[in-house]
mmCIF file of C-alpha atoms in Angstrom:
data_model
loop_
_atom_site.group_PDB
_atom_site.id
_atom_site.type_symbol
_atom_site.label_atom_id
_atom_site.label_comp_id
_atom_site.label_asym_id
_atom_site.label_seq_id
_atom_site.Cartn_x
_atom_site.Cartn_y
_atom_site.Cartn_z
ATOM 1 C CA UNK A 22 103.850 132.689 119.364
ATOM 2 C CA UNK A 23 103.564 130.367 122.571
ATOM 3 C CA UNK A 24 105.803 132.418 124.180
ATOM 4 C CA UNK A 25 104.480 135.996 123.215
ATOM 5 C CA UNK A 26 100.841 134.098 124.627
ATOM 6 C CA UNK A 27 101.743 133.090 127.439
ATOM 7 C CA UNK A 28 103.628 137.131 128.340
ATOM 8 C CA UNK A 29 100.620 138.488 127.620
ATOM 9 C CA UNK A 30 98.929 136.573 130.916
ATOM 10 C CA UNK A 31 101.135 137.834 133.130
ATOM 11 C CA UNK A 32 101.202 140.936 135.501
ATOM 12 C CA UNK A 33 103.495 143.667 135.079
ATOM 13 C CA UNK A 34 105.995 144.337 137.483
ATOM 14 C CA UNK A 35 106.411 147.709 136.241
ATOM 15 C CA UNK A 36 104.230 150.839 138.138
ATOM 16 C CA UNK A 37 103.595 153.809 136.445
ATOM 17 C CA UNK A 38 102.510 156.235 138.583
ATOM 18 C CA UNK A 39 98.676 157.149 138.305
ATOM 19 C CA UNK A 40 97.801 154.506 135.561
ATOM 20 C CA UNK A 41 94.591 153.341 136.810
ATOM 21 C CA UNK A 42 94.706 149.255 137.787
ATOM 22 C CA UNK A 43 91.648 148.534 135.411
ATOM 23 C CA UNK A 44 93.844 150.323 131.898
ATOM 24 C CA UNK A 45 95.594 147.617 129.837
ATOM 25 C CA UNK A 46 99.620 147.752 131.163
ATOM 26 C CA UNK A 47 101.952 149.174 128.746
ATOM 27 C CA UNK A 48 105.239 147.021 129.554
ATOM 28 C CA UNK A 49 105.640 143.903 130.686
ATOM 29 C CA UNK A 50 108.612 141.678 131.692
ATOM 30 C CA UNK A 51 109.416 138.092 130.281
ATOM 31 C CA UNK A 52 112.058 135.935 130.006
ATOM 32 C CA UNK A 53 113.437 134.371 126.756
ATOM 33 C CA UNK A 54 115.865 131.919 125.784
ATOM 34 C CA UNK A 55 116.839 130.354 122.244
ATOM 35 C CA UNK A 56 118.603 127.333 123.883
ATOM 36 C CA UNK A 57 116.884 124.174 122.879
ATOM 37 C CA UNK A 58 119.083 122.042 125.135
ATOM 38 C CA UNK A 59 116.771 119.947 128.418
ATOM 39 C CA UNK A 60 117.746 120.516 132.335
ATOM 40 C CA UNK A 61 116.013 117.860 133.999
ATOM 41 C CA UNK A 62 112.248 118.149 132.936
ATOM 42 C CA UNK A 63 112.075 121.415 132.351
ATOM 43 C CA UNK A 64 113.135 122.730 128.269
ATOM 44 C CA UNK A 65 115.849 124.900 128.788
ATOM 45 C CA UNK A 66 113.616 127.303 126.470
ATOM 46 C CA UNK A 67 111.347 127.953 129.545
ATOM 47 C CA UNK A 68 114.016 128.730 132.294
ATOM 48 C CA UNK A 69 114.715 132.215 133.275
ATOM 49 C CA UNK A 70 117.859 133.136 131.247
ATOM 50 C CA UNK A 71 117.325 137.089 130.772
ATOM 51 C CA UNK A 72 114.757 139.929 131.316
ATOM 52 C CA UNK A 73 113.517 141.536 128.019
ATOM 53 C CA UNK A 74 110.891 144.164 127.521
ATOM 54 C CA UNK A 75 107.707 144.013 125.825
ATOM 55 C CA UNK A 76 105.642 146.661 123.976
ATOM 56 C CA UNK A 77 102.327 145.973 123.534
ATOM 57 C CA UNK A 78 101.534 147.778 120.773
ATOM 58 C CA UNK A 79 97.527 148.376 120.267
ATOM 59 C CA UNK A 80 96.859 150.873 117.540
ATOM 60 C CA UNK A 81 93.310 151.016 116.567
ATOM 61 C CA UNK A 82 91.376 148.673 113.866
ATOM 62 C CA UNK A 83 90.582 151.981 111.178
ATOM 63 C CA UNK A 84 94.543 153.044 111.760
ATOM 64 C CA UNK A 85 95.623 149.823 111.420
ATOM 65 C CA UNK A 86 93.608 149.123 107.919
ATOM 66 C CA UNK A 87 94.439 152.531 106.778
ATOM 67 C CA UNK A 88 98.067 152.536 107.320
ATOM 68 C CA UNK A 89 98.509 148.557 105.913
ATOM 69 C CA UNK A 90 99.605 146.914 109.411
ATOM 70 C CA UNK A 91 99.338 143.197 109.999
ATOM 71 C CA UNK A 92 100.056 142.511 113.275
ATOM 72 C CA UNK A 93 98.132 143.425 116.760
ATOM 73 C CA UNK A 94 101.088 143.055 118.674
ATOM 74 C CA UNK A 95 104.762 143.924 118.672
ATOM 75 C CA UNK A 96 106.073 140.414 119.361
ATOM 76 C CA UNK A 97 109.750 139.273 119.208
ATOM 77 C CA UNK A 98 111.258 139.380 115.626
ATOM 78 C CA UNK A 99 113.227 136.199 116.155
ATOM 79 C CA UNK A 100 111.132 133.481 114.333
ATOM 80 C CA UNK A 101 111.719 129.998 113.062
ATOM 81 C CA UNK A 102 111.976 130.397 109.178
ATOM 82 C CA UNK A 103 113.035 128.066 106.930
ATOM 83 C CA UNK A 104 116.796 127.263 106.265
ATOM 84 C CA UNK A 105 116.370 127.900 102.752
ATOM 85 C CA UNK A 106 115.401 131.609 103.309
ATOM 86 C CA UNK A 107 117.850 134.022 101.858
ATOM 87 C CA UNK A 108 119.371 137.346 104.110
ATOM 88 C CA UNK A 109 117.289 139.241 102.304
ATOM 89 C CA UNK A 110 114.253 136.661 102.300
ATOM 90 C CA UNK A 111 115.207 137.267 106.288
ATOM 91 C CA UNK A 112 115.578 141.183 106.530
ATOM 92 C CA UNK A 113 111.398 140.875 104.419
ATOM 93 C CA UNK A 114 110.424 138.754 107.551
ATOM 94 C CA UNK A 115 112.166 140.677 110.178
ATOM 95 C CA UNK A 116 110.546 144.085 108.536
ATOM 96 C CA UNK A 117 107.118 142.416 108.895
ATOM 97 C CA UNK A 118 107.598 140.903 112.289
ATOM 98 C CA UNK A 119 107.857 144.311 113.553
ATOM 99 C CA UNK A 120 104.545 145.879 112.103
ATOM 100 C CA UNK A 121 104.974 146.420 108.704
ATOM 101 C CA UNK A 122 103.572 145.087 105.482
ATOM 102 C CA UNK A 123 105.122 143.243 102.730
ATOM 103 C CA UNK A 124 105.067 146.107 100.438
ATOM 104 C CA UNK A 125 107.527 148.517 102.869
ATOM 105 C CA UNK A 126 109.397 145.361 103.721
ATOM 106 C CA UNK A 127 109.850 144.432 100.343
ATOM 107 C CA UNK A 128 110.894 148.632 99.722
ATOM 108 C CA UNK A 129 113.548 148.797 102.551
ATOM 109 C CA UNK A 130 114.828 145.719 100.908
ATOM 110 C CA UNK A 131 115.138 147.056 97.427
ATOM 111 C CA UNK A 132 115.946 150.870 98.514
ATOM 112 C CA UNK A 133 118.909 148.812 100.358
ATOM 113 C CA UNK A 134 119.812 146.774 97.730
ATOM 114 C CA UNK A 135 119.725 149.607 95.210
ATOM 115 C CA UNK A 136 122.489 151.031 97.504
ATOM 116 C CA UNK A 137 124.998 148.408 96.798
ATOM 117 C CA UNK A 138 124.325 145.931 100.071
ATOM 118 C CA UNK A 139 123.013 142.209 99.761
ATOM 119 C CA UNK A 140 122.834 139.309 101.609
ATOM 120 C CA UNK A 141 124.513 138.839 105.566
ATOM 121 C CA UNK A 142 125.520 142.229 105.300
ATOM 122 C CA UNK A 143 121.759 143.450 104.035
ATOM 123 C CA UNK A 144 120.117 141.160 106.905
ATOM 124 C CA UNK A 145 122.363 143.009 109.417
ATOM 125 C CA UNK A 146 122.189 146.494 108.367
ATOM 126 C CA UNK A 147 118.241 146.028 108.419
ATOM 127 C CA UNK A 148 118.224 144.550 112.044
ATOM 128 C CA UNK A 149 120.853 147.361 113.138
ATOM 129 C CA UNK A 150 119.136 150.053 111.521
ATOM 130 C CA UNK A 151 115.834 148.879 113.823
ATOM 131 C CA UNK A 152 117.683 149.334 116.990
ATOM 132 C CA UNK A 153 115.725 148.661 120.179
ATOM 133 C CA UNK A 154 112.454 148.448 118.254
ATOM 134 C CA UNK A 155 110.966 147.153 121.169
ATOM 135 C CA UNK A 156 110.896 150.098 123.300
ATOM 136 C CA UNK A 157 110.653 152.613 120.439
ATOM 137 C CA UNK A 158 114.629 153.279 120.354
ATOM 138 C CA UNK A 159 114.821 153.304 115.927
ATOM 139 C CA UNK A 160 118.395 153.361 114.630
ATOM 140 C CA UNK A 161 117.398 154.693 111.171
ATOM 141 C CA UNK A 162 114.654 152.396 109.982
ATOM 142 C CA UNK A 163 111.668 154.304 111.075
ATOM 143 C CA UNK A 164 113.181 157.087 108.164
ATOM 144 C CA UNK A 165 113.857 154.625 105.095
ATOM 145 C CA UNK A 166 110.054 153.254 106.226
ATOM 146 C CA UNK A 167 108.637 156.429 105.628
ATOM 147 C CA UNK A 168 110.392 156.878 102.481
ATOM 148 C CA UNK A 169 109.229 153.809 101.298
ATOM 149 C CA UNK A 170 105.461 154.508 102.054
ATOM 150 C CA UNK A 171 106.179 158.119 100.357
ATOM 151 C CA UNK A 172 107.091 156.616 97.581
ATOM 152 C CA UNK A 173 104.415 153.864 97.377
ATOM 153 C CA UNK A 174 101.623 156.512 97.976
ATOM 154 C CA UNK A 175 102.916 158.274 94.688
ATOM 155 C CA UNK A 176 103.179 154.946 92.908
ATOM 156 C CA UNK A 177 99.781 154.668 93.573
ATOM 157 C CA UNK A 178 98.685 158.340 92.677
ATOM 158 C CA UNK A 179 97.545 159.515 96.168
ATOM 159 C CA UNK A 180 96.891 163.322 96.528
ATOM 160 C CA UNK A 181 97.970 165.665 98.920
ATOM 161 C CA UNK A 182 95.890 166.917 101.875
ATOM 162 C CA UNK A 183 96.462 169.799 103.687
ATOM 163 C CA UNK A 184 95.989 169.970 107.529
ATOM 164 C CA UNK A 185 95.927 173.307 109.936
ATOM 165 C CA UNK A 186 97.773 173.565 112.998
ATOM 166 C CA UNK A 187 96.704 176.044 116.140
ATOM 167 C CA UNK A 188 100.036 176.061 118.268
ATOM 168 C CA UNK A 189 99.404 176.179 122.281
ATOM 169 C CA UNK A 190 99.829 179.935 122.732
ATOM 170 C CA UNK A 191 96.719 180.428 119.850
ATOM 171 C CA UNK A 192 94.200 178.919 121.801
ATOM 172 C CA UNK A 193 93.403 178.351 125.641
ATOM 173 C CA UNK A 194 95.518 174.778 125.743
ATOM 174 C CA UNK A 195 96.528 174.609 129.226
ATOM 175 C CA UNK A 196 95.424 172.655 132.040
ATOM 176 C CA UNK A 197 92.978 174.332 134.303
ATOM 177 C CA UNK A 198 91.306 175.658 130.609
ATOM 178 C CA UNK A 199 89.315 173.035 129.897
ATOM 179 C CA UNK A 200 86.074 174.948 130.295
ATOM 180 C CA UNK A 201 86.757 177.932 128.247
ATOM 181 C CA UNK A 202 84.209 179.050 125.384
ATOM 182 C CA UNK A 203 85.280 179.613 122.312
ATOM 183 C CA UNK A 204 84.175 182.420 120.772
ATOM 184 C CA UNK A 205 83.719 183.813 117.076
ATOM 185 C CA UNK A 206 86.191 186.643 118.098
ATOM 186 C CA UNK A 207 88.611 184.129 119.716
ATOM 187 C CA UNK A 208 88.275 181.419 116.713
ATOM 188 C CA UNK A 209 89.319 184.068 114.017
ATOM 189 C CA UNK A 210 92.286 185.185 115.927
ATOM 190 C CA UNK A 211 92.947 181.754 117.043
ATOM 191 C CA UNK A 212 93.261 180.405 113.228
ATOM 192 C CA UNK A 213 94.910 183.749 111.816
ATOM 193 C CA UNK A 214 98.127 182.031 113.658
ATOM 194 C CA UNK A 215 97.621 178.712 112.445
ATOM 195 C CA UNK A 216 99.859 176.843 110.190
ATOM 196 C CA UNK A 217 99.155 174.498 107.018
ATOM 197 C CA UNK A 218 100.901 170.916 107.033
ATOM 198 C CA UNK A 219 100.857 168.812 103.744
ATOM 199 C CA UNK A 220 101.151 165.406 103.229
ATOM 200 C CA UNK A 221 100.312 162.228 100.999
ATOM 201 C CA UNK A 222 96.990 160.246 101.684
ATOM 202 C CA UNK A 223 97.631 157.153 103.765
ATOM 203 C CA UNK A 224 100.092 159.057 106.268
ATOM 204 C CA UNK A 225 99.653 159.655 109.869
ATOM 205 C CA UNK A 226 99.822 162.859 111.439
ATOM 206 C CA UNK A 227 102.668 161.385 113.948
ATOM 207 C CA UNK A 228 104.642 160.620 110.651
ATOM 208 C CA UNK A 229 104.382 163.400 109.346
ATOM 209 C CA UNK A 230 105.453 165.559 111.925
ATOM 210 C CA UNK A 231 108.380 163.368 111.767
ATOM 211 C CA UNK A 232 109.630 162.571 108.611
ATOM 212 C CA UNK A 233 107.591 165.184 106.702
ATOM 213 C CA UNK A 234 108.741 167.920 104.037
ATOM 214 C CA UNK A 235 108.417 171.846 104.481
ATOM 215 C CA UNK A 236 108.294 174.388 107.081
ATOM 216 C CA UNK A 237 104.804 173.413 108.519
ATOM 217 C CA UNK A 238 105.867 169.581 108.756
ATOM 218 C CA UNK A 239 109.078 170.505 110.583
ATOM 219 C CA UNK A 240 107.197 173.566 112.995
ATOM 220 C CA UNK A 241 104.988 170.304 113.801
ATOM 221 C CA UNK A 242 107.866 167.853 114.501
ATOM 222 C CA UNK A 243 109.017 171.044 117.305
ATOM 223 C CA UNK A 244 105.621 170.603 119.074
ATOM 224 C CA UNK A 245 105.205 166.957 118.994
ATOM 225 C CA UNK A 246 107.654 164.630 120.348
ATOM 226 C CA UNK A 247 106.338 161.105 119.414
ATOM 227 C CA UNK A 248 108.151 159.469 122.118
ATOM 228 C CA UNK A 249 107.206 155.870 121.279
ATOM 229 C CA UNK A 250 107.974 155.915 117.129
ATOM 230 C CA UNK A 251 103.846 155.730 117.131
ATOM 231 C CA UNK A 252 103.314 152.427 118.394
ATOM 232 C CA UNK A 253 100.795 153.932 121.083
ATOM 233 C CA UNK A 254 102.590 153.218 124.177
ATOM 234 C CA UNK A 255 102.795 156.949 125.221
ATOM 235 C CA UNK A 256 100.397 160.183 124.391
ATOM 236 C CA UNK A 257 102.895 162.490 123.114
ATOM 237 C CA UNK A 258 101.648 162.801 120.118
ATOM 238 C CA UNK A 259 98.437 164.067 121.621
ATOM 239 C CA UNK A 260 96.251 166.405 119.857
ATOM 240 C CA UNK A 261 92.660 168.230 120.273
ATOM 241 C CA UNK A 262 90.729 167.956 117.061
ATOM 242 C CA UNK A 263 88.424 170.809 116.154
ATOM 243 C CA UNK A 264 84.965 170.307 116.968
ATOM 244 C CA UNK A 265 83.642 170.687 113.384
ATOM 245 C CA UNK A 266 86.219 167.843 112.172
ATOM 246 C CA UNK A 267 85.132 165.245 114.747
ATOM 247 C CA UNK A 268 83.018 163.101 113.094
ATOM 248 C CA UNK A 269 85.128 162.823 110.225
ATOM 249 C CA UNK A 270 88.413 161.990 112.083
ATOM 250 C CA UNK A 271 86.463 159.618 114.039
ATOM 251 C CA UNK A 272 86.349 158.494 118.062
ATOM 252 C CA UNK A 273 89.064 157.226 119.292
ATOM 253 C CA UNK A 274 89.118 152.974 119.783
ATOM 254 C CA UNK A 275 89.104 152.034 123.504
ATOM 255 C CA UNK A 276 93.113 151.268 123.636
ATOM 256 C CA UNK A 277 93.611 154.686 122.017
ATOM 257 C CA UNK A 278 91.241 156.387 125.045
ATOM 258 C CA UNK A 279 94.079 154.151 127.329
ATOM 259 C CA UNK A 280 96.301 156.477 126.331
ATOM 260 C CA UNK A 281 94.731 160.009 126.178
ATOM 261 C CA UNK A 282 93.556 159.499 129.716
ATOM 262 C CA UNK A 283 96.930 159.801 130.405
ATOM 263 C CA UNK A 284 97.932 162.447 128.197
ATOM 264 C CA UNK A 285 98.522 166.120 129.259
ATOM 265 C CA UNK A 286 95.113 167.929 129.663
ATOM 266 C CA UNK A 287 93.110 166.093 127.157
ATOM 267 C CA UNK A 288 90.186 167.125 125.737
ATOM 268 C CA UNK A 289 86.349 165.567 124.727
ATOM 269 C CA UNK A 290 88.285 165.622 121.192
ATOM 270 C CA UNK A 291 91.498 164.561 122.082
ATOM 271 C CA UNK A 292 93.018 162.030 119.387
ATOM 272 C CA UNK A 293 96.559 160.459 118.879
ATOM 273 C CA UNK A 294 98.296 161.605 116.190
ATOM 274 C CA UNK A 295 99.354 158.377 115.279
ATOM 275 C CA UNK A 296 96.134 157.483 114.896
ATOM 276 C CA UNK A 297 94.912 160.256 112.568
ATOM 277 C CA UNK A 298 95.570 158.823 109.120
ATOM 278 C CA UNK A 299 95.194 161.707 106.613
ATOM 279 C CA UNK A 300 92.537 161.136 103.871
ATOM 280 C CA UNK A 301 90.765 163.159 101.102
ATOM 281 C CA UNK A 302 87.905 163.930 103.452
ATOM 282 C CA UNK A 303 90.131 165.297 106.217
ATOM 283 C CA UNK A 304 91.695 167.479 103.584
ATOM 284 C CA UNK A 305 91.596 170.927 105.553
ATOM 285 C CA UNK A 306 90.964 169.801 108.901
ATOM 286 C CA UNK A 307 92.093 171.660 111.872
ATOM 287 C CA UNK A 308 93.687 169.928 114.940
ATOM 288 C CA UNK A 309 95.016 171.977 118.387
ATOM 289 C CA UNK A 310 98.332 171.496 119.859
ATOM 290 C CA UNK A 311 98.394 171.201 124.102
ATOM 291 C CA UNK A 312 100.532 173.184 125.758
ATOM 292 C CA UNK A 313 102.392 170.274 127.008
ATOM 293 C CA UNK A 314 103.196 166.428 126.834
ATOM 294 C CA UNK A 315 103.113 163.637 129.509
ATOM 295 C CA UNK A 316 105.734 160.971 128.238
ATOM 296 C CA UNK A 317 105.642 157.684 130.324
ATOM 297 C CA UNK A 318 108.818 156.849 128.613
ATOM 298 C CA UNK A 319 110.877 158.972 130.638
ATOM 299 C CA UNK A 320 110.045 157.398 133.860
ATOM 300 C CA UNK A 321 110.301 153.396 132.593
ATOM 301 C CA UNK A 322 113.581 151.591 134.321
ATOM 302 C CA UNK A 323 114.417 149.686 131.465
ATOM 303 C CA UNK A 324 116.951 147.084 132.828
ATOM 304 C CA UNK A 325 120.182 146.815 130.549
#
């Protein structure tokens, strides 16, 4: 914790492009060591052993309480628990550290345990399966997450909503088209190609493009890339709400507007998808795809 408050003080060395100096920076740099041992006055565990990166993850206060987070940031999953902790004690913590709550970290446990792994070899399956969770590279846990929440929301007898999707070439999503009127003509033709997504209650419209069932969840997962495995650090998952469906969706949190100031073409109604967490009341909304994506990912020099 002393470590993760002292990172978040610093400047970033990274530069990305037009990101205006007064937004929040998305990466920064710090160095880490687990050596205890003394060199001279200064604790070895201050010295510059290695670079890592940091996420800052920042998803808004309504996501957050909707989708069961705990933490505000993504901070290093190596923590000092007690000795008497089992490996699977261990994989609960390491589940948690990383943004989810105890229910999912106590179902990735059990879903693994169910499949004939336990302790060590548990603990390292979990931590493998996360990959490099710090710069949204998942080896296979983001999946078993979602199945775990899937099966949690039916546990606790959450309904289905439906959502509509406009693809880019239904509606005037391009940059440069901002201004266009929409007209009564334009709107019936314009939804006459849209398609329905379904999905549980409590799941984000990031989510389910990625891990959801049917045709219209996997048409959505084709537009929508979700470089950053929704922890907000990109605008990839950027969609235009429908005006009528505003003020039930909400306005975006001030970290979230970081982001879709950055996104491709964005709109007065512009949301994150990983932000949108599908409830009864949204049940039928209608959200616009852009015609494009602006991933910061692709330009960050992660050092190896």
């Amino acid at each position: 914790a002393g470590m993760m408050g002292s990172v978040a003080k610093w400047r970033p060395r990274l530069a990305l492009g037009a990101v205006p100096p007064s937004r929040p920076a998305l990466f920064a740099w710090c160095s880490y060591s687990t050596a205890p041992e003394k060199s001279g006055n200064i604790p070895r565990n201050r010295r510059i052993c290695f670079s890592l990166p940091v996420t800052f993850a920042r998803p808004c206060p309504d996501a957050r309480a909707q989708l069961g987070l705990t933490t505000t940031v993504r901070s290093f999953a190596r923590s000092s628990a007690p000795c008497d902790e089992t490996p699977e004690d261990k994989a609960r913590t390491f589940v948690m550290s990383i943004g989810h709550d105890r229910d999912v970290a106590n179902g990735v446990v059990s879903a693994l345990s169910e499949a004939g792994m336990s302790g060590e070899a548990l603990l390292s399956m979990v931590r493998s399966m996360a990959g490099r969770w710090e710069v949204g590279e998942d080896e296979g846990l983001e999946a078993l997450v979602a199945s775990v929440k899937q099966q949690l929301a039916k546990k606790k007898g959450k309904g289905e909503v439906k959502v509509w999707c406009v693809p880019p070439n239904a509606w005037a999503s391009g940059e440069g088209m901002e201004g266009e009127t929409e007209t009564e003509e334009s709107r019936k033709a314009m939804m006459s190609r849209a398609f329905p997504v379904s999905a549980l209650e409590g799941t984000s419209l990031t989510d389910v493009a990625k891990f959801g069932d049917g045709e219209g969840a996997s048409t959505l997962g084709e537009y929508i890339e979700c470089a950053c495995s929704g922890i907000m650090a990109c605008s990839t998952c950027h969609v235009v709400v429908d005006q009528e469906w505003l003020s039930k969706v909400g306005e975006p949190c001030e970290a979230e507007q970081d982001m879709l100031d950055l996104a491709y073409s964005p709109r007065e109604t512009s949301r994150l998808g990983c932000q949108i967490v599908l409830t009864k009341e949204l049940d039928g909304m209608v959200v616009k795809i852009p015609g494009g994506a602006n991933n910061l990912m692709d330009f960050v020099p992660f050092e190896g």
